[in-house]
CSV table of C-alpha atoms in Angstrom, one decimal:
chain,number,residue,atom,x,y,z
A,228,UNK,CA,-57.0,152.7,22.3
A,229,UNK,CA,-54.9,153.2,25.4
A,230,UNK,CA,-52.4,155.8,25.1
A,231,UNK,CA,-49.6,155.2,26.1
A,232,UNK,CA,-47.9,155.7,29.6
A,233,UNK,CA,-44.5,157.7,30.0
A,234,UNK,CA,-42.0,157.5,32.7
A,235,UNK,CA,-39.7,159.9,34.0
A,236,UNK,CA,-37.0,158.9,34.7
A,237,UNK,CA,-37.2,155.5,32.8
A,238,UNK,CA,-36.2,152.0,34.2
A,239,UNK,CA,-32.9,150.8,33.8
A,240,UNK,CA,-34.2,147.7,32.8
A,241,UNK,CA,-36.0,149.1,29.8
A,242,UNK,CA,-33.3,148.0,27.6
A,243,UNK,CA,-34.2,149.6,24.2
A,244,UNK,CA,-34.5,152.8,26.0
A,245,UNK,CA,-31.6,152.3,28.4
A,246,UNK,CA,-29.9,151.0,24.9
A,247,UNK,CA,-30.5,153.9,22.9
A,248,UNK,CA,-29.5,156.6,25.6
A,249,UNK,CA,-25.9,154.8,25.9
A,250,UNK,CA,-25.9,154.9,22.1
A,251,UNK,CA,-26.7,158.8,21.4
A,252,UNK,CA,-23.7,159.5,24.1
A,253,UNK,CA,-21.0,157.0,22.4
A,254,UNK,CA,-21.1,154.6,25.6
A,255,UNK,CA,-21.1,150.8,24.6
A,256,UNK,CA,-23.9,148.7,25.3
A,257,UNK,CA,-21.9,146.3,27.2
A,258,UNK,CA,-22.2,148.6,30.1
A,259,UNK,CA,-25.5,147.9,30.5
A,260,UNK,CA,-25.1,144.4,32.0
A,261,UNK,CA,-22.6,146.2,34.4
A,262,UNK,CA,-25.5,148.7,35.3
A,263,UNK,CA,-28.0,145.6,35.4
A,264,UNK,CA,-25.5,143.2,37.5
A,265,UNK,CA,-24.5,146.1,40.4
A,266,UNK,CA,-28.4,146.5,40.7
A,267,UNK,CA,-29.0,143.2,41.1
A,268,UNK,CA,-25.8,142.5,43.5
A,269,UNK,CA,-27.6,145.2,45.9
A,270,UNK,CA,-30.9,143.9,46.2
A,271,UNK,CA,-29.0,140.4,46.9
A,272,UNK,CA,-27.4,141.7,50.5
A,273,UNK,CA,-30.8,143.1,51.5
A,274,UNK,CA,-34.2,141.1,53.2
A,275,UNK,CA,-37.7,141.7,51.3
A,276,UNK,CA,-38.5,144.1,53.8
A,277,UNK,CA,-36.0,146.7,52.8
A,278,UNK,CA,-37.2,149.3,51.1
A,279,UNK,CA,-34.8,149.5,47.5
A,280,UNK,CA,-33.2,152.9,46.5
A,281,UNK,CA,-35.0,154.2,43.6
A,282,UNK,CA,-31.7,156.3,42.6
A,283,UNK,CA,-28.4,154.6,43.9
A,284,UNK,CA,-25.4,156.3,43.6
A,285,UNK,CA,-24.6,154.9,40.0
A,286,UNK,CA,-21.3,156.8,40.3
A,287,UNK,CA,-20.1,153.9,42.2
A,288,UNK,CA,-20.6,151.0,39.7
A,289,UNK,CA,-16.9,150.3,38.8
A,290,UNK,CA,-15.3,150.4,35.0
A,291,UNK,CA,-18.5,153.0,33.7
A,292,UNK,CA,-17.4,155.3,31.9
A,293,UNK,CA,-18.5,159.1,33.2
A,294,UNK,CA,-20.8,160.2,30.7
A,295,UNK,CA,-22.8,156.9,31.4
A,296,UNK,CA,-23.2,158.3,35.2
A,297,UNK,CA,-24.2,161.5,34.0
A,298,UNK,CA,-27.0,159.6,31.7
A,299,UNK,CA,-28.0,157.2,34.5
A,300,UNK,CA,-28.5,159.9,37.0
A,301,UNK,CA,-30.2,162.3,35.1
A,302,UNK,CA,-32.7,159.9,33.2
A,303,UNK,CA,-33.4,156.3,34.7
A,304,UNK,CA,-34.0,154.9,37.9
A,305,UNK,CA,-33.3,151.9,39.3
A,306,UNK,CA,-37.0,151.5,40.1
A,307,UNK,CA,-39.7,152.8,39.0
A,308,UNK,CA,-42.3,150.9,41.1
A,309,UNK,CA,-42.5,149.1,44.6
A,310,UNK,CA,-43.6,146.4,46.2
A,311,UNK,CA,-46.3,148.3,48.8
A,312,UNK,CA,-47.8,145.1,50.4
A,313,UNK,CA,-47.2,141.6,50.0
A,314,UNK,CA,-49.0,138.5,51.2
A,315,UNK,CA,-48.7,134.6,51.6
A,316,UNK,CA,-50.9,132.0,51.2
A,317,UNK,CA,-51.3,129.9,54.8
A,318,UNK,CA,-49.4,126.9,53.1
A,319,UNK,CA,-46.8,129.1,52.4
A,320,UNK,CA,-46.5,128.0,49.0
A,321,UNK,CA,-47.5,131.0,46.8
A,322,UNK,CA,-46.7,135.0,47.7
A,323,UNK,CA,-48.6,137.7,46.1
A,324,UNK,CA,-47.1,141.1,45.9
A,325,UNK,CA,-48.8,145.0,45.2
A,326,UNK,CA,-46.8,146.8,43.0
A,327,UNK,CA,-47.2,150.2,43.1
A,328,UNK,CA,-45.9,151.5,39.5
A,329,UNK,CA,-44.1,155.4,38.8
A,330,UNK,CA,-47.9,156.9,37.9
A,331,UNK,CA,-50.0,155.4,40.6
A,332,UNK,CA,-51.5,152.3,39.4
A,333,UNK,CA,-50.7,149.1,40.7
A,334,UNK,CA,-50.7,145.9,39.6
A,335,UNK,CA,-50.1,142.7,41.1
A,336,UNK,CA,-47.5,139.5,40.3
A,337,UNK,CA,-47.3,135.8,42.1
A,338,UNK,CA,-44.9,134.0,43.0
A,339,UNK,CA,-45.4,130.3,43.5
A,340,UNK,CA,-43.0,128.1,45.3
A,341,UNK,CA,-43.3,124.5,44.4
A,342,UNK,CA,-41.2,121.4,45.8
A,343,UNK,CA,-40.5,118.5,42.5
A,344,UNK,CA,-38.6,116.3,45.0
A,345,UNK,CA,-41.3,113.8,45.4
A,346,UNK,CA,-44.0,112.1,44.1
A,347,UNK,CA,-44.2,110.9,40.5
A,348,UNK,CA,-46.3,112.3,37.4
A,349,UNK,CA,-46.9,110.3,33.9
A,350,UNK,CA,-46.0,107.3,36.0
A,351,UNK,CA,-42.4,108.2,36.0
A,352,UNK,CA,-39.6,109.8,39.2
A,353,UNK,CA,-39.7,113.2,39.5
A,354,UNK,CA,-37.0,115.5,39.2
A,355,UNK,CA,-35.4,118.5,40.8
A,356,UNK,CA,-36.0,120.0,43.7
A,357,UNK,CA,-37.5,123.5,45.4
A,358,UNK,CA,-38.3,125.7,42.6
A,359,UNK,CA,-39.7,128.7,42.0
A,360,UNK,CA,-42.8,130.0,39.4
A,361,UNK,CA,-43.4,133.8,38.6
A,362,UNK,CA,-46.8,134.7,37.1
A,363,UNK,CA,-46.1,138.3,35.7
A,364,UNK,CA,-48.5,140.9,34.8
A,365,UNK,CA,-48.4,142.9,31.1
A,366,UNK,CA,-51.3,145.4,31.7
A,367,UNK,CA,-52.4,147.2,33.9
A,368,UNK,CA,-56.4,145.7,34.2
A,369,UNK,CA,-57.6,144.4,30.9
A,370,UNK,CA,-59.8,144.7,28.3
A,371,UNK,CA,-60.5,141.1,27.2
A,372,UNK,CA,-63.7,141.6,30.2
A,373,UNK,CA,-63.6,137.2,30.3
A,374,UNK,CA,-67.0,136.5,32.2
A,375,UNK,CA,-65.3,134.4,34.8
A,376,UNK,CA,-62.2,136.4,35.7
A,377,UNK,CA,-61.6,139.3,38.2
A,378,UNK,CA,-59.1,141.1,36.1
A,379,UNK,CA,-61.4,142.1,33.6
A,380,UNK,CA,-63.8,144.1,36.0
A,381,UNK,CA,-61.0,146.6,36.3
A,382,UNK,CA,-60.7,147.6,32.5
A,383,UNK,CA,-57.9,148.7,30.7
A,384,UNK,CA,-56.4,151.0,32.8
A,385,UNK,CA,-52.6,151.1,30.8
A,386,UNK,CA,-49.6,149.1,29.2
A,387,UNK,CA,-46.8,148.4,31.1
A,388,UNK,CA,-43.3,149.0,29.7
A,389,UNK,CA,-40.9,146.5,29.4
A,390,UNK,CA,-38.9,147.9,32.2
A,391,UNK,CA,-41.6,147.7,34.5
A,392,UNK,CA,-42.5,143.9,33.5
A,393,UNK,CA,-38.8,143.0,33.8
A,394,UNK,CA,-39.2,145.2,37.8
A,395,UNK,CA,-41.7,142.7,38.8
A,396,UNK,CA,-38.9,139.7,37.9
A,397,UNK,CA,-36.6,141.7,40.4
A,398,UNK,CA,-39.0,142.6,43.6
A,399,UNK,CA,-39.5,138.9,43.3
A,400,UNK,CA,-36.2,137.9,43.4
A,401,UNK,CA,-36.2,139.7,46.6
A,402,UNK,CA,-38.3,137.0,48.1
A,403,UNK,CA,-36.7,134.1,46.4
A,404,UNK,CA,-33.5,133.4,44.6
A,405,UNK,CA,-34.7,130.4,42.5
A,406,UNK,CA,-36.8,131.6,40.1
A,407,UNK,CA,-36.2,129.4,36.7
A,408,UNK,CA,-39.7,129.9,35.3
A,409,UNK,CA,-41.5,132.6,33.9
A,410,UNK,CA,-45.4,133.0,33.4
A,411,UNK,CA,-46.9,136.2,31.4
A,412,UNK,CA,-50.6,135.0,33.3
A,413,UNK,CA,-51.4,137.7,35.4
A,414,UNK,CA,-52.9,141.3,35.0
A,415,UNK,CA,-53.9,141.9,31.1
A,416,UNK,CA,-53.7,140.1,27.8
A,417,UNK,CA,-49.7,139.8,26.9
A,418,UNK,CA,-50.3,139.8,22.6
A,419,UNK,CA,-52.1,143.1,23.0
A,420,UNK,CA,-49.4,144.8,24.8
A,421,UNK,CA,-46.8,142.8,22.0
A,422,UNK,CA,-43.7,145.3,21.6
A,423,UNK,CA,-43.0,145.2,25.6
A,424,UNK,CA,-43.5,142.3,26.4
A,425,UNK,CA,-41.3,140.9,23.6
A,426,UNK,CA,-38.5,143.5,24.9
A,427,UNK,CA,-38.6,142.3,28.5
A,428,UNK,CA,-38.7,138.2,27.8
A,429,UNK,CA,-35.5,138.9,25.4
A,430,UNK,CA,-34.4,140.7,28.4
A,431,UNK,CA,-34.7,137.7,30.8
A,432,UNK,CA,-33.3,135.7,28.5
A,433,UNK,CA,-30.5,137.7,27.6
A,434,UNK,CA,-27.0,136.1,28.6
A,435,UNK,CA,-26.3,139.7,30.6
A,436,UNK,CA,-27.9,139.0,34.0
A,437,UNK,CA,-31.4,136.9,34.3
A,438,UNK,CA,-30.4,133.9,32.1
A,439,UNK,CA,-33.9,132.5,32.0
A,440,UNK,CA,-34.3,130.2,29.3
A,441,UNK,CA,-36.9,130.4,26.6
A,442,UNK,CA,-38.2,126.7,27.1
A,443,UNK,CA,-39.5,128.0,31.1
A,444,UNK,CA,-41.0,131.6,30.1
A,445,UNK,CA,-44.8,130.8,29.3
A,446,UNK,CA,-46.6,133.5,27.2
A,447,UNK,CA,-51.1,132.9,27.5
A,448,UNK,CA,-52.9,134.8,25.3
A,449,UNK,CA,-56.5,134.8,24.5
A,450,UNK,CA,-56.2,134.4,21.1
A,451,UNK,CA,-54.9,137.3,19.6
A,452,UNK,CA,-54.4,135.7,16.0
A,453,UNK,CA,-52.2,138.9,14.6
A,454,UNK,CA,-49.6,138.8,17.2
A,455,UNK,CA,-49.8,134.5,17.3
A,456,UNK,CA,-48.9,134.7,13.6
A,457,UNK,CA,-45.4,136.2,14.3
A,458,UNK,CA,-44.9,135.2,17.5
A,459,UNK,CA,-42.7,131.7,16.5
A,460,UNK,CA,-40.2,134.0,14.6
A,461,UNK,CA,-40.0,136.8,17.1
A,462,UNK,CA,-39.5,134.3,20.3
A,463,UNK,CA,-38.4,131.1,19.6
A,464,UNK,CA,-38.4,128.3,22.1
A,465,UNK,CA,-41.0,130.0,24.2
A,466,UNK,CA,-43.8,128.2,25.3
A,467,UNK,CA,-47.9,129.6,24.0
A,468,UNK,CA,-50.9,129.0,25.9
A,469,UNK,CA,-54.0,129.0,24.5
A,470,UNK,CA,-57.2,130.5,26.7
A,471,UNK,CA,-60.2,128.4,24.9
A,472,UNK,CA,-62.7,127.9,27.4
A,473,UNK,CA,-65.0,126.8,24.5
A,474,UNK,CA,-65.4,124.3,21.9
A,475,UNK,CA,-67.7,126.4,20.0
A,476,UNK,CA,-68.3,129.3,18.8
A,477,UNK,CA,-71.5,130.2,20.0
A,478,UNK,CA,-70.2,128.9,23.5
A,479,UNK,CA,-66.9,131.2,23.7
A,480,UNK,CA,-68.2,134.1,22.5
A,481,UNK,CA,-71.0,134.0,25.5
A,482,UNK,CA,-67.9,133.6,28.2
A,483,UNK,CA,-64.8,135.1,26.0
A,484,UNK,CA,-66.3,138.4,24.4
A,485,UNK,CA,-62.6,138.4,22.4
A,486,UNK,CA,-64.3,135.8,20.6
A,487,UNK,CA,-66.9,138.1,18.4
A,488,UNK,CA,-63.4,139.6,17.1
A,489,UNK,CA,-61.5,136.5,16.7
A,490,UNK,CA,-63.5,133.6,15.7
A,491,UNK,CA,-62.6,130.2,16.5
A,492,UNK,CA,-62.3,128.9,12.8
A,493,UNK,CA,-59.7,131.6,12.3
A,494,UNK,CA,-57.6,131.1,15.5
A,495,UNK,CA,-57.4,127.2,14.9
A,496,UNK,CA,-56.2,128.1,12.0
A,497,UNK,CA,-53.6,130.6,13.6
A,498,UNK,CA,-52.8,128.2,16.0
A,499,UNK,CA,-51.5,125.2,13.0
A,500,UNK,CA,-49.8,127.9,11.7
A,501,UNK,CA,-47.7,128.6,14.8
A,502,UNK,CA,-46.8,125.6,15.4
A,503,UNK,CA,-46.0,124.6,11.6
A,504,UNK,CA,-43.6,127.8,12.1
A,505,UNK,CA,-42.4,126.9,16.0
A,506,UNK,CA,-43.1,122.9,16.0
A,507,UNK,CA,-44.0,123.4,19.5
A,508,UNK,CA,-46.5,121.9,21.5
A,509,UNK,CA,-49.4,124.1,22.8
A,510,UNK,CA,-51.2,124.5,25.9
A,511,UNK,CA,-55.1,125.0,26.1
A,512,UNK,CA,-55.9,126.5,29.1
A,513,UNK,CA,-59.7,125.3,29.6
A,514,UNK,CA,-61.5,127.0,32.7
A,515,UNK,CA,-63.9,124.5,34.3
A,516,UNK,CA,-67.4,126.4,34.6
A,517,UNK,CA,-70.7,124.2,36.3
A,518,UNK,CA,-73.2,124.4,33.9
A,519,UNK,CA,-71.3,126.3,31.3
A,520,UNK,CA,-68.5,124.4,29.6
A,521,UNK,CA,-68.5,121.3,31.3
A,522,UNK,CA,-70.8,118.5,30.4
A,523,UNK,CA,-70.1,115.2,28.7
A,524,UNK,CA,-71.4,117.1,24.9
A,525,UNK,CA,-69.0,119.5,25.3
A,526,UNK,CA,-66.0,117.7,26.4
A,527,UNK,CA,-66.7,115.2,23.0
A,528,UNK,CA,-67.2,118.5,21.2
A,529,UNK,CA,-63.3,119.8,22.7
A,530,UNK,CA,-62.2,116.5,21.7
A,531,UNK,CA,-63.4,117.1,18.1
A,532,UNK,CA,-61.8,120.0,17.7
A,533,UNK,CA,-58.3,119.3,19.2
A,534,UNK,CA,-58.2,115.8,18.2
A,535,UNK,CA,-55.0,115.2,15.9
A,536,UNK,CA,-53.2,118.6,17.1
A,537,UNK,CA,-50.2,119.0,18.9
A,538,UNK,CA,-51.8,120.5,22.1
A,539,UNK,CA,-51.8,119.5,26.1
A,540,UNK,CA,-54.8,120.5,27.8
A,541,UNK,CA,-55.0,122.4,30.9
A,542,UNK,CA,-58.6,121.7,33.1
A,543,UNK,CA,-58.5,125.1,35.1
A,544,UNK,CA,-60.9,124.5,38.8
A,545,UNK,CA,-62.8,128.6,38.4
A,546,UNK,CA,-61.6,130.7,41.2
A,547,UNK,CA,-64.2,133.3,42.2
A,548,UNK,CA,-63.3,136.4,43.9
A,549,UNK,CA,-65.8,138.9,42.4
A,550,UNK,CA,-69.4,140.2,42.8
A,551,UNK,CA,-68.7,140.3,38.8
A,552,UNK,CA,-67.3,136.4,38.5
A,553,UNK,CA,-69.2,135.0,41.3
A,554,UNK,CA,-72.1,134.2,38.7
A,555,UNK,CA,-70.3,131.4,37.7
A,556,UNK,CA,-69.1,128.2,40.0
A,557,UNK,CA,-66.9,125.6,39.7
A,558,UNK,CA,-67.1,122.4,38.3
A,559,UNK,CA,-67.5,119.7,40.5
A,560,UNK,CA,-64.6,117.4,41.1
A,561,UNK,CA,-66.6,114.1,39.4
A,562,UNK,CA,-67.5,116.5,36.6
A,563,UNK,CA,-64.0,117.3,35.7
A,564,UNK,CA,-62.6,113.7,35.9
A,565,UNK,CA,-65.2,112.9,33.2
A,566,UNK,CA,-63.9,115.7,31.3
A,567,UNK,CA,-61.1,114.4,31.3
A,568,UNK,CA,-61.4,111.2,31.2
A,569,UNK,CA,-63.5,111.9,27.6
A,570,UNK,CA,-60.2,114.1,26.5
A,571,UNK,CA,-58.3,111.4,27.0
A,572,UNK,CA,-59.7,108.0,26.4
A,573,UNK,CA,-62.1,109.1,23.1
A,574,UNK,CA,-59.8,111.4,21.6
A,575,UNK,CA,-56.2,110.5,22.9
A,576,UNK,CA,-55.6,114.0,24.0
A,577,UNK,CA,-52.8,115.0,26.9
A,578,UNK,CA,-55.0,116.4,29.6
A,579,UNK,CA,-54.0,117.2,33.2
A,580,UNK,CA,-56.5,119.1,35.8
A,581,UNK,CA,-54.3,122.7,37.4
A,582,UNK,CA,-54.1,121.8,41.1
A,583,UNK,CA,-54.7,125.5,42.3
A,584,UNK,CA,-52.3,127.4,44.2
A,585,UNK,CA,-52.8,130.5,46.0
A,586,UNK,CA,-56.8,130.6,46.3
A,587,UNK,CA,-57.2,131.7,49.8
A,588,UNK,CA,-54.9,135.1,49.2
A,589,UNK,CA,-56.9,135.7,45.9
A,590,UNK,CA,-53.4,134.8,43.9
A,591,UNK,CA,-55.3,131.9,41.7
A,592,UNK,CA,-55.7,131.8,37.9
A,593,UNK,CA,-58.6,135.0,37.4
A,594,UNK,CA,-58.4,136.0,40.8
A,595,UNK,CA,-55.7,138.8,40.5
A,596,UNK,CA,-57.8,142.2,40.8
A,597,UNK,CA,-56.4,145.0,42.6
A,598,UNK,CA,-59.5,146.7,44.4
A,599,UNK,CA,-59.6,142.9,45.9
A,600,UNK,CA,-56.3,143.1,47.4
A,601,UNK,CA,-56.9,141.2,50.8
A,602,UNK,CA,-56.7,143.7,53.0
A,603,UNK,CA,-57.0,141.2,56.4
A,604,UNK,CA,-56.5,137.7,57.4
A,605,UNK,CA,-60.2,137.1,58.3
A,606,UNK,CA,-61.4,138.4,55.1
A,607,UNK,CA,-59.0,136.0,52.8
A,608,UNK,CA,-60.9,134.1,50.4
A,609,UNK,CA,-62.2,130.3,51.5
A,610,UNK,CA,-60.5,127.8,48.8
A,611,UNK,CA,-63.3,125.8,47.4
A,612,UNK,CA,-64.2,122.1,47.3
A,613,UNK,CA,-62.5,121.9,44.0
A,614,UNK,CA,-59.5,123.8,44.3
A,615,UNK,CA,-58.3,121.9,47.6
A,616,UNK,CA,-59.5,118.3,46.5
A,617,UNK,CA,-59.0,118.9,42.9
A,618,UNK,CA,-55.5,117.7,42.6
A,619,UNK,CA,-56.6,114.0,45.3
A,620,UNK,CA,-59.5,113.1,42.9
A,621,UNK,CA,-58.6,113.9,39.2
A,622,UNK,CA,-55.6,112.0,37.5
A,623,UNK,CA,-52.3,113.9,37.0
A,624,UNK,CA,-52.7,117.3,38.9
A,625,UNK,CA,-50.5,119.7,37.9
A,626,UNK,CA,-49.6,122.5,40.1
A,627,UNK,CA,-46.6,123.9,38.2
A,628,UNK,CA,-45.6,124.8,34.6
A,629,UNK,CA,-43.1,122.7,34.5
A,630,UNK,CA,-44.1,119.7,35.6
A,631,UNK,CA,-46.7,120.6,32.9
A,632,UNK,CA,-43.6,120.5,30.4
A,633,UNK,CA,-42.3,117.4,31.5
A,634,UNK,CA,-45.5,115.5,31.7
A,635,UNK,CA,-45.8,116.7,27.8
A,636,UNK,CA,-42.2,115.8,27.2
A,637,UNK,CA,-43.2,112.4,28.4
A,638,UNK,CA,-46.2,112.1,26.9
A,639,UNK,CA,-45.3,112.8,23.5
């Protein structure tokens, strides 16, 4: 079990702890969206390359009472990590940024910009415009060890609090203003780190500062049946995503050691019972491996198993970035149309292909690892065949979550 990690001074945007120190010295709670908001007003007159004050002058936020300065100044900070190095794909369309957290360790966050002004999906007009994607990390490492991600190599080095989950939201908004959506996809496996990661989506959703709503924060798990259980009634309206990989299972417990604890019979079962309790639709995150997972058998087998359920299935093209995940490749483009095509036409299932962003700055699904941090431009990862031509040969590409809502919205 990983013991958990301490900060001193704590993050303002730890509520519960920034909560409970304004309680003990009689100061309301409503002050803490005037601590959140003159945080927040700062970082919006400065570029991303200005380094952020770890301990403003919290003197200076107006209508605070004076024991609340005394608190602040002795006990939180404003931030208790930094972005140390940052790096963007060559299209431009997806940053990923080193954090660097109070103790040393460092994990890493994406942000993916993503244009819904044209084009059509489901055979209807997009909407919107430029938008903005934030894959956030829970853990530091993980301990879920998936054969064909990067992540896992590193172990479980630590939890992050809330407050540092909620950080990463704020570098990022240091990089972009129009962040609507919220992904917990990155570093670690969210449902084992349950209490913070709870704390800082209720956060970003709280009416004080973020407003994020419910329906665009995206929780993955790996099937954590436990935490799945309750998770309708602790966070409504927030979206689940599966991590199945397998039909079988025989099959997922060779590529998702999780597996041996939770087996598959038992999280179907979990997952009807979230969403009797949420009457959501669930995504099934399904990473495409050649060889593996991929053939015609299996696909029927998937189809078997999902048929009748309320789910929208996510073809993943593997990213390899790892001596440790290189043993695996990717499906070939043809290979995952069939897939698809066998989802969809023998067992009427919603099933779109992820069109990959990020690859060549290691910032694709599985690829976040920190001892990998590109380091230099020649050295940057070469997207494979799939992830570039994915999206061009397989029907309905999806390259952001919600254009992944709407297509279900339409399709159901």
């Amino acid at each position: 079990m990983v013991l958990r990690r301490q900060l001193n001074p704590q993050s303002i945007f730890d509520e519960e702890e920034l909560r409970a120190a304004f309680e003990k010295n009689d100061i309301k709670p409503l002050h803490i969206a005037t601590v959140w908001n003159y945080v927040l007003s700062g970082i919006a007159k400065r570029s991303c390359n200005d380094q952020m004050p770890t301990r403003p002058n919290f003197a200076d936020i107006k209508d605070l009472p004076v024991v609340a300065h005394n608190v602040l100044q002795l006990d939180f900070s404003a931030f208790t990590s930094e972005v140390i190095r940052e790096q963007m794909s060559v299209d431009g369309s997806t940053t990923k940024l080193l954090i660097q957290l109070q103790d040393g360790k460092q994990v890493e966050t994406v942000i993916m910009h993503h244009d819904a002004s044209a084009g059509r999906y489901a055979g209807q007009p997009r909407g919107g415009g430029p938008r903005t994607t934030l894959c956030v990390s829970s853990q530091v490492g993980c301990q879920m060890a998936c054969s064909f991600c990067a992540t896992g190599t590193m172990g479980l080095q630590g939890n992050l609090t809330a407050g540092e989950i909620v950080e990463q939201l704020v570098h990022a908004l240091r990089f972009t203003p129009n962040i609507r959506n919220v992904v917990f996809m990155g570093m670690g496996e969210p449902l084992n780190n349950y209490d913070a990661v709870l704390q800082s989506v209720r956060s970003m959703c709280s009416g004080k500062c973020f407003r994020l709503s419910p329906n665009h924060i995206t929780i993955s798990t790996v099937g954590i049946i436990p935490r799945m259980k309750t998770l309708a009634s602790d966070l409504p309206g927030v979206n689940l995503a599966l991590s199945l990989h397998a039909p079988s299972q025989e099959l997922r417990a060779a590529i998702v050691p999780a597996a041996r604890a939770y087996r598959l019979d038992k999280l179907v079962a979990a997952l009807d019972a979230y969403q009797a309790a949420s009457g959501r639709t669930v995504f099934v995150e399904y990473v495409m491996l050649a060889g593996v997972n991929d053939s015609e058998p299996i696909a029927h087998q998937l189809g078997s198993l999902l048929k009748g359920r309320q789910v929208f299935v996510n073809l993943i093209p593997h990213n390899s970035v790892s001596a440790a995940t290189s043993a695996h490749s990717a499906s070939s483009p043809a290979d995952v149309r069939r897939f698809q095509e066998v989802l969809r036409e023998s067992y009427g299932l919603h099933a779109t292909v992820r069109q990959e962003m990020g690859g060549d700055i290691a910032g694709a699904c599985g690829q976040l690892v920190v001892s990998n941090f590109v380091t230099d431009e020649a050295n940057r990862p070469t997207p494979t065949a799939s992830s570039r031509d994915q999206g061009s040969r397989c029907d309905t590409a999806v390259s952001d979550i919600e254009d992944l809502l709407m297509v279900s919205a339409l399709k159901m």
